[in-house]
């Protein structure tokens, strides 16, 4: 899971480059899905998210770009223990965590990884492999 917005001029492009590594490794594994919630639902319509997915070259059945009510998305980010907020002084008007969050099939949080650092995403890939090997 990640929180992002399509107009992000700072960390989101780096995050998406790293999440593409995760996507490519697991795109044929039915036990892995990627959830990406926009923190800018006022500007990130379903159509805009679809165009963003096409630009990234991803399938929406594997990597879900999601929108909703702003307060619900911010509350969801808080439940994942990551930050997401409007900030008119920030580049793009929003601030958010760059973390990727690994959770299991039961929704339990299993790890946090810096989504802009290759070595952190390497750790995510290793730990996801271990999670996939676990018996329920």
mmCIF file of C-alpha atoms in Angstrom:
data_model
loop_
_atom_site.group_PDB
_atom_site.id
_atom_site.type_symbol
_atom_site.label_atom_id
_atom_site.label_comp_id
_atom_site.label_asym_id
_atom_site.label_seq_id
_atom_site.Cartn_x
_atom_site.Cartn_y
_atom_site.Cartn_z
ATOM 1 C CA UNK A 1 0.000 0.000 0.000
ATOM 2 C CA UNK A 2 1.134 3.525 -0.724
ATOM 3 C CA UNK A 3 -0.248 7.065 -0.593
ATOM 4 C CA UNK A 4 0.581 9.414 -3.471
ATOM 5 C CA UNK A 5 -0.873 12.019 -5.839
ATOM 6 C CA UNK A 6 -0.456 12.366 -9.579
ATOM 7 C CA UNK A 7 0.703 16.009 -9.506
ATOM 8 C CA UNK A 8 3.394 15.329 -6.904
ATOM 9 C CA UNK A 9 6.613 17.044 -8.010
ATOM 10 C CA UNK A 10 8.820 15.604 -5.286
ATOM 11 C CA UNK A 11 8.909 12.005 -3.998
ATOM 12 C CA UNK A 12 6.068 10.353 -5.945
ATOM 13 C CA UNK A 13 7.985 9.847 -9.215
ATOM 14 C CA UNK A 14 10.756 8.108 -7.244
ATOM 15 C CA UNK A 15 8.185 6.065 -5.344
ATOM 16 C CA UNK A 16 6.458 4.965 -8.542
ATOM 17 C CA UNK A 17 9.784 3.916 -10.078
ATOM 18 C CA UNK A 18 10.402 1.711 -7.044
ATOM 19 C CA UNK A 19 6.840 0.367 -6.928
ATOM 20 C CA UNK A 20 7.231 -0.601 -10.588
ATOM 21 C CA UNK A 21 9.960 -3.004 -9.423
ATOM 22 C CA UNK A 22 7.482 -4.623 -7.033
ATOM 23 C CA UNK A 23 4.811 -4.712 -9.745
ATOM 24 C CA UNK A 24 7.113 -6.316 -12.316
ATOM 25 C CA UNK A 25 8.273 -9.017 -9.912
ATOM 26 C CA UNK A 26 4.780 -10.012 -8.752
ATOM 27 C CA UNK A 27 2.466 -9.055 -11.618
ATOM 28 C CA UNK A 28 1.652 -12.703 -12.365
ATOM 29 C CA UNK A 29 1.264 -13.694 -8.694
ATOM 30 C CA UNK A 30 -2.445 -13.735 -7.771
ATOM 31 C CA UNK A 31 -1.600 -13.416 -4.059
ATOM 32 C CA UNK A 32 -0.087 -9.936 -4.429
ATOM 33 C CA UNK A 33 -1.930 -6.695 -5.110
ATOM 34 C CA UNK A 34 -0.764 -3.110 -4.826
ATOM 35 C CA UNK A 35 -3.068 -0.453 -3.401
ATOM 36 C CA UNK A 36 -2.230 3.184 -4.117
ATOM 37 C CA UNK A 37 -4.481 5.833 -2.592
ATOM 38 C CA UNK A 38 -4.420 9.365 -3.956
ATOM 39 C CA UNK A 39 -4.248 12.026 -1.259
ATOM 40 C CA UNK A 40 -5.551 14.602 -3.750
ATOM 41 C CA UNK A 41 -9.015 13.306 -4.695
ATOM 42 C CA UNK A 42 -10.177 16.780 -5.746
ATOM 43 C CA UNK A 43 -7.760 16.702 -8.695
ATOM 44 C CA UNK A 44 -7.173 12.960 -9.125
ATOM 45 C CA UNK A 45 -10.403 11.802 -10.748
ATOM 46 C CA UNK A 46 -10.907 8.217 -11.854
ATOM 47 C CA UNK A 47 -10.101 9.315 -15.414
ATOM 48 C CA UNK A 48 -6.889 11.000 -14.315
ATOM 49 C CA UNK A 49 -5.870 7.912 -12.317
ATOM 50 C CA UNK A 50 -6.570 5.717 -15.361
ATOM 51 C CA UNK A 51 -4.375 7.964 -17.518
ATOM 52 C CA UNK A 52 -1.648 7.824 -14.839
ATOM 53 C CA UNK A 53 -1.843 4.007 -14.806
ATOM 54 C CA UNK A 54 -1.543 3.940 -18.600
ATOM 55 C CA UNK A 55 1.491 6.246 -18.405
ATOM 56 C CA UNK A 56 3.110 3.850 -15.908
ATOM 57 C CA UNK A 57 2.171 0.852 -18.069
ATOM 58 C CA UNK A 58 0.361 -0.968 -15.264
ATOM 59 C CA UNK A 59 -2.763 -3.117 -15.128
ATOM 60 C CA UNK A 60 -5.452 -1.910 -12.784
ATOM 61 C CA UNK A 61 -6.300 -5.490 -11.759
ATOM 62 C CA UNK A 62 -2.891 -5.791 -10.059
ATOM 63 C CA UNK A 63 -2.019 -2.207 -9.064
ATOM 64 C CA UNK A 64 -5.178 -0.426 -7.935
ATOM 65 C CA UNK A 65 -5.082 3.378 -8.072
ATOM 66 C CA UNK A 66 -7.825 4.444 -5.685
ATOM 67 C CA UNK A 67 -9.658 7.617 -4.786
ATOM 68 C CA UNK A 68 -12.466 8.529 -2.424
ATOM 69 C CA UNK A 69 -13.477 11.168 0.074
ATOM 70 C CA UNK A 70 -10.493 13.188 1.288
ATOM 71 C CA UNK A 71 -11.304 12.733 4.980
ATOM 72 C CA UNK A 72 -11.667 8.969 4.523
ATOM 73 C CA UNK A 73 -8.340 8.722 2.693
ATOM 74 C CA UNK A 74 -6.550 10.781 5.355
ATOM 75 C CA UNK A 75 -8.136 8.655 8.084
ATOM 76 C CA UNK A 76 -7.024 5.515 6.253
ATOM 77 C CA UNK A 77 -3.466 6.861 6.056
ATOM 78 C CA UNK A 78 -3.581 7.486 9.797
ATOM 79 C CA UNK A 79 -4.760 3.902 10.398
ATOM 80 C CA UNK A 80 -1.727 2.724 8.404
ATOM 81 C CA UNK A 81 0.407 4.971 10.649
ATOM 82 C CA UNK A 82 1.596 7.199 7.796
ATOM 83 C CA UNK A 83 1.143 10.902 7.152
ATOM 84 C CA UNK A 84 -1.020 12.551 4.500
ATOM 85 C CA UNK A 85 -2.163 16.166 4.605
ATOM 86 C CA UNK A 86 -2.829 19.264 2.572
ATOM 87 C CA UNK A 87 -0.102 21.867 2.921
ATOM 88 C CA UNK A 88 -0.248 24.953 0.701
ATOM 89 C CA UNK A 89 3.454 25.571 1.331
ATOM 90 C CA UNK A 90 4.519 22.105 0.155
ATOM 91 C CA UNK A 91 5.394 21.310 -3.473
ATOM 92 C CA UNK A 92 2.121 20.275 -5.112
ATOM 93 C CA UNK A 93 0.089 21.413 -2.093
ATOM 94 C CA UNK A 94 0.305 18.139 -0.140
ATOM 95 C CA UNK A 95 2.696 16.314 2.166
ATOM 96 C CA UNK A 96 2.753 12.580 2.709
ATOM 97 C CA UNK A 97 4.846 9.676 3.816
ATOM 98 C CA UNK A 98 6.968 7.972 1.202
ATOM 99 C CA UNK A 99 6.557 4.617 2.910
ATOM 100 C CA UNK A 100 5.318 1.455 1.279
ATOM 101 C CA UNK A 101 3.310 -0.651 3.715
ATOM 102 C CA UNK A 102 3.319 -4.442 3.552
ATOM 103 C CA UNK A 103 0.264 -6.190 4.945
ATOM 104 C CA UNK A 104 -0.818 -9.816 4.866
ATOM 105 C CA UNK A 105 -4.061 -11.419 3.680
ATOM 106 C CA UNK A 106 -5.628 -10.788 7.077
ATOM 107 C CA UNK A 107 -4.846 -7.066 6.873
ATOM 108 C CA UNK A 108 -2.097 -7.166 9.499
ATOM 109 C CA UNK A 109 0.688 -4.642 8.967
ATOM 110 C CA UNK A 110 3.939 -6.525 8.407
ATOM 111 C CA UNK A 111 6.448 -3.846 7.455
ATOM 112 C CA UNK A 112 7.263 -0.280 6.371
ATOM 113 C CA UNK A 113 9.761 0.529 3.638
ATOM 114 C CA UNK A 114 11.096 3.824 2.345
ATOM 115 C CA UNK A 115 9.584 3.961 -1.125
ATOM 116 C CA UNK A 116 12.289 6.206 -2.549
ATOM 117 C CA UNK A 117 15.273 4.075 -1.537
ATOM 118 C CA UNK A 118 16.239 1.099 -3.651
ATOM 119 C CA UNK A 119 17.808 -0.774 -0.729
ATOM 120 C CA UNK A 120 14.635 -0.395 1.333
ATOM 121 C CA UNK A 121 12.515 -1.730 -1.524
ATOM 122 C CA UNK A 122 15.021 -4.608 -1.905
ATOM 123 C CA UNK A 123 14.184 -5.462 1.708
ATOM 124 C CA UNK A 124 10.456 -5.254 0.909
ATOM 125 C CA UNK A 125 10.908 -7.707 -1.971
ATOM 126 C CA UNK A 126 12.766 -10.171 0.274
ATOM 127 C CA UNK A 127 10.232 -9.896 3.066
ATOM 128 C CA UNK A 128 7.321 -10.235 0.651
ATOM 129 C CA UNK A 129 8.871 -13.469 -0.636
ATOM 130 C CA UNK A 130 9.047 -14.723 2.966
ATOM 131 C CA UNK A 131 5.455 -13.674 3.616
ATOM 132 C CA UNK A 132 4.287 -15.568 0.532
ATOM 133 C CA UNK A 133 5.981 -18.708 1.875
ATOM 134 C CA UNK A 134 4.171 -18.509 5.236
ATOM 135 C CA UNK A 135 1.360 -20.914 5.978
ATOM 136 C CA UNK A 136 -1.826 -19.279 7.222
#
